[in-house]
Every structure is written in C-alpha cells, then in structure tokens.
mmCIF file of C-alpha atoms and ligand atoms in Angstrom:
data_model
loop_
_atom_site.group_PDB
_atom_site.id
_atom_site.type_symbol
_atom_site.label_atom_id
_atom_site.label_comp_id
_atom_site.label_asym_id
_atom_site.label_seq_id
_atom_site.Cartn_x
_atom_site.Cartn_y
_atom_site.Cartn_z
ATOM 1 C CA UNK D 3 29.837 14.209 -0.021
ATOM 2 C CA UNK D 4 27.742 13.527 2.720
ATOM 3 C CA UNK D 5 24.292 14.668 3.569
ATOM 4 C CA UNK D 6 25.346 16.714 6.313
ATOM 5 C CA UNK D 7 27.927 18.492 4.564
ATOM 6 C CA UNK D 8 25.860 18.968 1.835
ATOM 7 C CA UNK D 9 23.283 20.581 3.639
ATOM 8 C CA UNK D 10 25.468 22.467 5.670
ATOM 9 C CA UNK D 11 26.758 23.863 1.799
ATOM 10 C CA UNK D 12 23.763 24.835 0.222
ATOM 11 C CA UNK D 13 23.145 28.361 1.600
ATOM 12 C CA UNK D 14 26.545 28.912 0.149
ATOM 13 C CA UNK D 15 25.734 26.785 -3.063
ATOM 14 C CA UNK D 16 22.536 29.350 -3.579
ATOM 15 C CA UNK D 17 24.598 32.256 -3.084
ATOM 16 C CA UNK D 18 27.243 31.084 -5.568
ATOM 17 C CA UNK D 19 30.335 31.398 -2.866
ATOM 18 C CA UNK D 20 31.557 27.678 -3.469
ATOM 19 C CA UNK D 21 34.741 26.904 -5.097
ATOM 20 C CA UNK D 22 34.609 24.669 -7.941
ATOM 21 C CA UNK D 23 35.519 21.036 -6.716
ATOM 22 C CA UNK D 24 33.087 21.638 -3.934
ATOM 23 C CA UNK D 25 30.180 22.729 -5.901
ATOM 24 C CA UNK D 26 30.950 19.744 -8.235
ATOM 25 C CA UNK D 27 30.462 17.635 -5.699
ATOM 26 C CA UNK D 28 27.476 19.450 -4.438
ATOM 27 C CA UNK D 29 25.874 18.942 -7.544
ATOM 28 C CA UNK D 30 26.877 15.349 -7.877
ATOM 29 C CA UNK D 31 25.228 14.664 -4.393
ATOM 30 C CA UNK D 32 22.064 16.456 -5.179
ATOM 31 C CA UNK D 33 21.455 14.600 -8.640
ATOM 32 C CA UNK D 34 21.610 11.180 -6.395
ATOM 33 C CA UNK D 35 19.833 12.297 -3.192
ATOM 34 C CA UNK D 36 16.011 13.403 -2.729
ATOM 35 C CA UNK D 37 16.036 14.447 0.130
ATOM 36 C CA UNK D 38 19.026 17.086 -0.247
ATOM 37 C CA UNK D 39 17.601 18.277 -3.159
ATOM 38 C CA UNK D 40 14.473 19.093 -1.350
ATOM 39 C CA UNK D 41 16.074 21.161 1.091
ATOM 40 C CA UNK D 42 17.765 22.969 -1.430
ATOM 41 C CA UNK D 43 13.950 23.738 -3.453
ATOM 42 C CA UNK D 44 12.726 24.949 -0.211
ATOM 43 C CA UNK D 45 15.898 27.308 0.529
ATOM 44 C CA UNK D 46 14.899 28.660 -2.759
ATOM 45 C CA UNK D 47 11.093 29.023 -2.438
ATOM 46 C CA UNK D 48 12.042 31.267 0.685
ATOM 47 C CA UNK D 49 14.550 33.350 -1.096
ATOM 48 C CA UNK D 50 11.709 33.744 -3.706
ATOM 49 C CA UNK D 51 9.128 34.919 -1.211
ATOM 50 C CA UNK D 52 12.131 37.033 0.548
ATOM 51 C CA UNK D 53 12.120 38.808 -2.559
ATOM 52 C CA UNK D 54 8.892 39.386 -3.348
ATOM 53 C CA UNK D 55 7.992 43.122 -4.020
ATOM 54 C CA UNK D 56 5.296 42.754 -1.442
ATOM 55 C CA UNK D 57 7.608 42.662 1.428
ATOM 56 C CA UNK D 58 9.441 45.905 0.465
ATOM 57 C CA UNK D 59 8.373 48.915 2.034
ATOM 58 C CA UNK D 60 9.004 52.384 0.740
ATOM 59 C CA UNK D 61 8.868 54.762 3.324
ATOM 60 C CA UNK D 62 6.854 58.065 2.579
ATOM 61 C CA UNK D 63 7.347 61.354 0.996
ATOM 62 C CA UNK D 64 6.021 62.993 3.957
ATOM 63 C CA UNK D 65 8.245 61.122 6.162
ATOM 64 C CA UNK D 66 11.476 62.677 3.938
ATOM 65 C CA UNK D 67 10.018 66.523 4.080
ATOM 66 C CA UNK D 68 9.574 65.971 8.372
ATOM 67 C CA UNK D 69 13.244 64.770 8.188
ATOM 68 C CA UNK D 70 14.716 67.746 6.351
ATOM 69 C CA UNK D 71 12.439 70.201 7.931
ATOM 70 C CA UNK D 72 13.755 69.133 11.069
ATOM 71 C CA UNK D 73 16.878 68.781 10.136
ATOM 72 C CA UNK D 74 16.983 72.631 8.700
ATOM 73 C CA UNK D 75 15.359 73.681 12.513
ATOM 74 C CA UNK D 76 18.161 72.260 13.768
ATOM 75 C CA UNK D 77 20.408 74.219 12.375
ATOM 76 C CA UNK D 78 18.971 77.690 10.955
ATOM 77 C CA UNK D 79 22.005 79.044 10.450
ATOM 78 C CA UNK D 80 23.688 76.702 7.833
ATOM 79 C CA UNK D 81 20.473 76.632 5.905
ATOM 80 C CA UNK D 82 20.916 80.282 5.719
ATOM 81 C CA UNK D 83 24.279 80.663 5.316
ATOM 82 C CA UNK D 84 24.497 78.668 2.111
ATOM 83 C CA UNK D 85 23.188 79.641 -0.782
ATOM 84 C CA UNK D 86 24.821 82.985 -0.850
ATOM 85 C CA UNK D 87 27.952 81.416 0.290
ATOM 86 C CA UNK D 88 27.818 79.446 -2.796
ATOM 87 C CA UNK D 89 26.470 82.523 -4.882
ATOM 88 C CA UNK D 90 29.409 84.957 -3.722
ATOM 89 C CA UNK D 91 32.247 81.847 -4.833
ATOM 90 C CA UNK D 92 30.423 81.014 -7.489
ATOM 91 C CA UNK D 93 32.759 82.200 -9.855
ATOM 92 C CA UNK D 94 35.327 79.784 -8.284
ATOM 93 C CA UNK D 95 33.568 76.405 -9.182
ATOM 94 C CA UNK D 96 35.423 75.494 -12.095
ATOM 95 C CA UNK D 97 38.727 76.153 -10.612
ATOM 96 C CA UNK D 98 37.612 74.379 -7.220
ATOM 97 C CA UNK D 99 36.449 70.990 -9.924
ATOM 98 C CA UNK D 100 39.575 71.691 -11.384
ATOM 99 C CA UNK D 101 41.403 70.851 -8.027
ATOM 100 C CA UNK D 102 39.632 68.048 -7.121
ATOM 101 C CA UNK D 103 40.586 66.136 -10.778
ATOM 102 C CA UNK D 104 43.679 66.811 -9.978
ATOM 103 C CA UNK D 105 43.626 65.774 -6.586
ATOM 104 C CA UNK D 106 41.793 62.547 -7.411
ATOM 105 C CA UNK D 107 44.528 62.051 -10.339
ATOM 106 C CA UNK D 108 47.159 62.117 -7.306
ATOM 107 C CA UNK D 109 45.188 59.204 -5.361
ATOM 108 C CA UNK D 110 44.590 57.128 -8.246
ATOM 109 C CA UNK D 111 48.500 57.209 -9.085
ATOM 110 C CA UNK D 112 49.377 56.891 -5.186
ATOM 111 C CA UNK D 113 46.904 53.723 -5.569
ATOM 112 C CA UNK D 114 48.556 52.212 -8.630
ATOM 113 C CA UNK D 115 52.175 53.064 -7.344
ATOM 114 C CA UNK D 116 51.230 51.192 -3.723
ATOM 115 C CA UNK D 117 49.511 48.124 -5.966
ATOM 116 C CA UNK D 118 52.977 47.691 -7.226
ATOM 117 C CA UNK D 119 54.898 48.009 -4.455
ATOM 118 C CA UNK D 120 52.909 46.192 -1.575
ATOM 119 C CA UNK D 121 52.521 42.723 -2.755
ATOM 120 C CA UNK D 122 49.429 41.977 -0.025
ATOM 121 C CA UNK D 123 47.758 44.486 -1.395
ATOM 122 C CA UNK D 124 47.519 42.692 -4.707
ATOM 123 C CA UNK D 125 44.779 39.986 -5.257
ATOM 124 C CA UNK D 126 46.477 36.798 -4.662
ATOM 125 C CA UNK D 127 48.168 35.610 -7.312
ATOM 126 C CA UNK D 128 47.817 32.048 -8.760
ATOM 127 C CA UNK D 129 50.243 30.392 -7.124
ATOM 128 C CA UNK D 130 47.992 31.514 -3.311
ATOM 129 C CA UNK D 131 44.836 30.618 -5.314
ATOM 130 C CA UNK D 132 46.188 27.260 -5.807
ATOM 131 C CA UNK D 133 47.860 26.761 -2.170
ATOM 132 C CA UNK D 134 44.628 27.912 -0.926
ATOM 133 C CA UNK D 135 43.103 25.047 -2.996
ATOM 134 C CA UNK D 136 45.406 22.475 -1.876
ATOM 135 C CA UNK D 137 45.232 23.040 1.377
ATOM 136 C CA UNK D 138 41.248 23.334 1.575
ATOM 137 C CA UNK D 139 41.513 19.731 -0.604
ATOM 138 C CA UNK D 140 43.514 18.573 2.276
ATOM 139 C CA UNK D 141 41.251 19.210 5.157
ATOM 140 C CA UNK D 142 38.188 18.310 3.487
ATOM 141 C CA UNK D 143 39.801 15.035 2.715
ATOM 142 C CA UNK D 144 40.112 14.626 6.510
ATOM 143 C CA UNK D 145 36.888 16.109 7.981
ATOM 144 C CA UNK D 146 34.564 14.758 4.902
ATOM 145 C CA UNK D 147 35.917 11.049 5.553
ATOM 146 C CA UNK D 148 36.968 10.919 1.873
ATOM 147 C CA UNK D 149 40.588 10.834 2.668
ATOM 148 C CA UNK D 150 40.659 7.308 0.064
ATOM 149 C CA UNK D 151 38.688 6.180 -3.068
ATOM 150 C CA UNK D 152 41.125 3.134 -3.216
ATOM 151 C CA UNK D 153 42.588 1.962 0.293
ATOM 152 C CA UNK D 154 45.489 -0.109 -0.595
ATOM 153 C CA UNK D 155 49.134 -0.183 0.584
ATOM 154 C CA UNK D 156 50.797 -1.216 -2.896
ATOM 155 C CA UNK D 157 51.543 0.969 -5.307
ATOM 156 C CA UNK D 158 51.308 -1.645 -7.882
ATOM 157 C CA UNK D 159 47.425 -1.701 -6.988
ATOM 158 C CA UNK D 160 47.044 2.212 -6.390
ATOM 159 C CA UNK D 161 48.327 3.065 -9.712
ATOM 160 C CA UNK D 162 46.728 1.044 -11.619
ATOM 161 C CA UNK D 163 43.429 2.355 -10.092
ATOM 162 C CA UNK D 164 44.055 5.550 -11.840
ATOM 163 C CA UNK D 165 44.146 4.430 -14.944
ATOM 164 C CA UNK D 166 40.578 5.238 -17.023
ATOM 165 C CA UNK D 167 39.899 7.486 -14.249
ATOM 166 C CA UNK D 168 42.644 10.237 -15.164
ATOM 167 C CA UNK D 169 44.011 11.344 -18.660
ATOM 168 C CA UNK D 170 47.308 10.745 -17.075
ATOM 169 C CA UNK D 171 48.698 7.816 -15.076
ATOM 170 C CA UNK D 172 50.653 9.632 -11.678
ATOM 171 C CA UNK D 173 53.637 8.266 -10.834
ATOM 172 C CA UNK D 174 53.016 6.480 -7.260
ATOM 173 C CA UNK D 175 55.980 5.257 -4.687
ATOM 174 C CA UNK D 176 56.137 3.617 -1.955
ATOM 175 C CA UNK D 177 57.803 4.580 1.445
ATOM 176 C CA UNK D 178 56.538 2.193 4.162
ATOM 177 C CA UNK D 179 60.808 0.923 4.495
ATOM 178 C CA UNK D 180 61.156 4.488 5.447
ATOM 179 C CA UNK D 181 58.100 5.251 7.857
ATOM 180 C CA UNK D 182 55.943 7.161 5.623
ATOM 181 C CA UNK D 183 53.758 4.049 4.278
ATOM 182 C CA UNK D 184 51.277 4.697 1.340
ATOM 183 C CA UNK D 185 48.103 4.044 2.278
ATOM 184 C CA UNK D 186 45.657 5.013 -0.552
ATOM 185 C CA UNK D 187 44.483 7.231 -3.102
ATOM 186 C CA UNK D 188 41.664 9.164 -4.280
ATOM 187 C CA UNK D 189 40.493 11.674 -7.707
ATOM 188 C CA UNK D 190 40.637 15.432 -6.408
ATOM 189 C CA UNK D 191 39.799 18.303 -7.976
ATOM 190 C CA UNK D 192 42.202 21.243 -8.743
ATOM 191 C CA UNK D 193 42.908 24.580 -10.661
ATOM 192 C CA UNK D 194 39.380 23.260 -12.342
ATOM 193 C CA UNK D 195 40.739 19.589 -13.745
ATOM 194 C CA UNK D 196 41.232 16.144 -12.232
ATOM 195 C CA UNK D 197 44.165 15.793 -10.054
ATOM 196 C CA UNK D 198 45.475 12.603 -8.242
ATOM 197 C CA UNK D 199 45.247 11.959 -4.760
ATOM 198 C CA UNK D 200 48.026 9.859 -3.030
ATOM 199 C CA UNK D 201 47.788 9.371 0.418
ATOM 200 C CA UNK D 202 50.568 8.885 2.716
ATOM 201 C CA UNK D 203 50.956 8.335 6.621
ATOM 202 C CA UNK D 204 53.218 9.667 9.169
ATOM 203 C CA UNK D 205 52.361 7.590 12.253
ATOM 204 C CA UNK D 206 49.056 9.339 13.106
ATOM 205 C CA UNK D 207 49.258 11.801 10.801
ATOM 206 C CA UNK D 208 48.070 11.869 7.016
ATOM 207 C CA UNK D 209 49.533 13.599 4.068
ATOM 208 C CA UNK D 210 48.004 14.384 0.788
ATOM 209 C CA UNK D 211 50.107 14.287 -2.203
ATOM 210 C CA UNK D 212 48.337 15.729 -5.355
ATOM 211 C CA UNK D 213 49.491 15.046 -8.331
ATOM 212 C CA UNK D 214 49.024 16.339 -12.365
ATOM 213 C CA UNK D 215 50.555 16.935 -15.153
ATOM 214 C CA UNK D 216 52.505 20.213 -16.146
ATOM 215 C CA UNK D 217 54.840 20.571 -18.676
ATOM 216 C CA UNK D 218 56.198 23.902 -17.849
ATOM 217 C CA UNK D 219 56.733 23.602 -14.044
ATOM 218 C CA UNK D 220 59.897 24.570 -12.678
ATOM 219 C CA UNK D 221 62.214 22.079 -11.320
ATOM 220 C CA UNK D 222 62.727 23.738 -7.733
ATOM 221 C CA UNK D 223 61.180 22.571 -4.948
ATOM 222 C CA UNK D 224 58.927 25.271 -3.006
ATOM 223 C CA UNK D 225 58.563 25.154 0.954
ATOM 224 C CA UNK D 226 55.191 27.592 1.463
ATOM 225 C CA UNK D 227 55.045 29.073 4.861
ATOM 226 C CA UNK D 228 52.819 27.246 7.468
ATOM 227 C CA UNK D 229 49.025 27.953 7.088
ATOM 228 C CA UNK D 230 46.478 27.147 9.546
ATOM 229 C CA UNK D 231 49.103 24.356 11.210
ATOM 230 C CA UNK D 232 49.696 22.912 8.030
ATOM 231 C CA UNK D 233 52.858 22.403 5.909
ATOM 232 C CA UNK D 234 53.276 22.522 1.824
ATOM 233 C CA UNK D 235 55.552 21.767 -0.371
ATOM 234 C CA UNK D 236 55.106 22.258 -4.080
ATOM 235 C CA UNK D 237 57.910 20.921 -6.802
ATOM 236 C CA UNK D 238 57.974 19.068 -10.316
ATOM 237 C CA UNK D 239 59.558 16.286 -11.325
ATOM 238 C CA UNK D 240 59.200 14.167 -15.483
ATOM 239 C CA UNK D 241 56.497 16.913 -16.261
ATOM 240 C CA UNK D 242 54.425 16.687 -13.956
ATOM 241 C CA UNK D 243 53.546 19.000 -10.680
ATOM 242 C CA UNK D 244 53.364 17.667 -6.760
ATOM 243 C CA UNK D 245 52.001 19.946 -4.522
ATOM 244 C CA UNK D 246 52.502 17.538 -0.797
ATOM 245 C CA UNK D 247 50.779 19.099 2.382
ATOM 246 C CA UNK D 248 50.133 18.054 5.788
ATOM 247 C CA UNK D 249 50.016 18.692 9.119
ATOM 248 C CA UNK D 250 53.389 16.919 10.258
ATOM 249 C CA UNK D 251 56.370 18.804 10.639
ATOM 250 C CA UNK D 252 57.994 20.881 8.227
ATOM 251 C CA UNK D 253 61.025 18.679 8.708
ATOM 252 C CA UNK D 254 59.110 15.649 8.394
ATOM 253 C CA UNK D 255 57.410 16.788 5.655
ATOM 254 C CA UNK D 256 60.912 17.821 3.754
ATOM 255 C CA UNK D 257 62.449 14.649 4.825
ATOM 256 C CA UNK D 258 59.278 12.594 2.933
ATOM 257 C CA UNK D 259 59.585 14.614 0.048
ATOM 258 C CA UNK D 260 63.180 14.472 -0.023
ATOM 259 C CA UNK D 261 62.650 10.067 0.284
ATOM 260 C CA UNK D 262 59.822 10.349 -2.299
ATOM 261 C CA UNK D 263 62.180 11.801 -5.008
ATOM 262 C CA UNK D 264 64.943 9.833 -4.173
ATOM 263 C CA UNK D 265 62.784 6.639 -4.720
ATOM 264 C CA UNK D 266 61.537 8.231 -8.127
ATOM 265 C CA UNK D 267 64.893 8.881 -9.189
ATOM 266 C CA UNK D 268 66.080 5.220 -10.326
ATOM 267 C CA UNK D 269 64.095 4.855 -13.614
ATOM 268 C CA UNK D 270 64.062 0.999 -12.942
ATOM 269 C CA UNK D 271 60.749 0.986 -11.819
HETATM 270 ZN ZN1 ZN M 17 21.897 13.943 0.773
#
C-alpha cells in the first residue's frame, strides 16, 4: 500500500470502518513506514484532546427552567389542561398500557413476517459480503497499482510462485491462443484467509481471477448481476472456488470463463 492511500485510510483505520484485507495492509505499511505512522499518532493525539472533558460544555439549570417556563407561556392552556385530564382517565392507564403491548406485539410480528419475506431487507447474506469483497479486491488491485506481485506470462512460472506463499497451490491456465493472455498474479485477501490472484487481460481491460480452496462449493457456475460496471462470475471446479470479475463484458467475461474451464478440463497438464 502506498503512502497516499495509506494516509488517505487512517481516519477510517482509527474509527475501525476498514475491512479486513485493507486494514492488514494498513498495518503492514505502518510497521515499515515512519512517517505514516506519525500521521496516524497525531490523528490520535487530536482525537484525545477532542475528547477531553474540558471541551464539553453542560449547559445550565437555569437555562432548562427559562426553556420550560417559556415553553408553558406559550401555551397556558395545555399546561392546564393536563393534569386533570390525566387524573379524570386515570383509571384507564392500565388498559391504555395494555393496548400499546399489544400494539407493539403487532409491529414486532409485522417486522419479523416482512424480514422473511423481503429479501433486501435482510442484512446481506454471505454470498453479497463476499461479492462485495471481490469486487472491492478488484478495483483496489487497479487504482492501488498492485494489480501483480509476479508479472509473468507463463503459467509454468506463475504457479510456481505460489508455492510457500499459499497453503494451497491454485490451478493456473493459460489463454493467450484465445485472446485472454495471463499476465500475472498476486496474494489477495478474502473471507479473512489468503486467496490467489491470477490476472488476466482482455485487450485493455484486466480481469482478476481469485482463487481458494473449498471443498463444499457447488459445481454451478453463478453470473452476479453487474455492480458498479463490473461483471462476476463465481463457480467451482476439483475443490476449489473461482470467483472471476472484471469490467469487460458479461459475454466476454462468460466466454473466458467458459475457455478457462475448458482448458482445465484435460487432466494432462
Ligand atoms: Zn507511508
């Protein structure tokens, strides 16, 4: 991460509102570089001296009575009005309590019966958590100029760079014959665990392929709906999950993943 970014992070860092690759990252960069971890004491002196009981001001008591003196001048006849109202119904409280747990019983049930009805009224589930993830891995890739840890167009050299780096060693293809050449790879961070990074072009256009193992994922491939301008595909293949997004078209983007599995399919390699 770069100094810039980093320092463009660190209100958020402070404030506990990054996810966890970024934040990794953050804290990676800051063990390394003085400078960024000086800006980050002095955000944190201030929010000391922000908080200091010496800046808070309690307004006082006599200010409160004017308020609700004037307030009751403003409007003699409510003031009047209710304490006898409330003294000639009092009789009535528990019933009126009464109606308004049972009224409050109806919203909470309307709540839990709309929870389960309206899915976008949900939290997201794990599945958005992790698209959200993928694609914010994506586009920091691109803006961060960390798109490649290893720049090489062979798979025989990308793969191997992998190994002692992962726990797992991602299966890598090439597709230059077919216009989508490989051009690197990088370690990402996902769902909280190292991920792989291939990197593949589409003339101008890069995609990120992310790759990890899981055991359980289902065979079918997933086409997510476009977000922000970019495309996703998720699917599994030999136990482990690819998640491929990008901002080429959806077509493009099936017809690469559609090549990438057909390559993978001989077991020759
Ligand atoms: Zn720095």
């Amino acid at each position: 991460m770069s100094c810039k970014l980093t320092q463009r992070f660190v209100p958020g860092y402070l404030d506990g509102e990054l996810d966890l690759s970024r934040t990794i990252e953050m804290e990676t960069h800051l063990q390394t570089c003085g400078e960024c971890a000086r800006e980050l004491d002095r955000l944190q002196a201030l929010r000391g001296t922000l908080q200091h009981s010496s800046l808070a001001y309690a307004a006082p008591e006599a200010l409160r009575e004017r308020i609700q003196s004037s307030l009751r001048a403003s409007n003699p006849a409510a003031a009047a009005e209710r304490p006898s109202g409330w003294n000639a119904f009092q009789f009535l409280r528990p019933l009126l309590l009464l109606r308004w747990a049972g009224a409050f019983a109806v919203l909470a049930l309307c709540a839990v019966v709309a929870l389960q009805l309206v899915p976008g009224l949900r939290g997201p589930s794990s599945d958005q958590r992790l698209a959200a993830e993928v694609l914010t891995s994506h586009v920091r890739s691109l803006e961060a100029n960390h798109l490649m840890d290893v720049v090489s167009t062979d798979q025989h050299t990308v793969k191997p760079w992998f190994d002692g780096k992962l726990d797992f060693s991602p299966p890598v293809e090439d597709l230059a014959s077919d216009g989508f050449p490989l051009v690197g790879g990088r370690l990402d961070y996902l769902e909280g665990r190292e991920v792989a990074a291939l990197v593949y072009q589409r003339r101008k256009h890069f995609i990120n392929v992310f790759v990890w193992p899981d055991a359980l994922g289902s065979s079918s491939t997933q086409t997510l709906a476009p977000q922000q301008g970019y495309n996703m595909v998720r699917w599994s293949r030999g136990g482990f999950q690819f998640w491929a997004v990008s901002d080429v078209s959806a077509q493009d983007l099936a017809e690469f993943v559609r090549l990438l599995e057909a390559h993978a399919a001989p077991e020759s390699k």
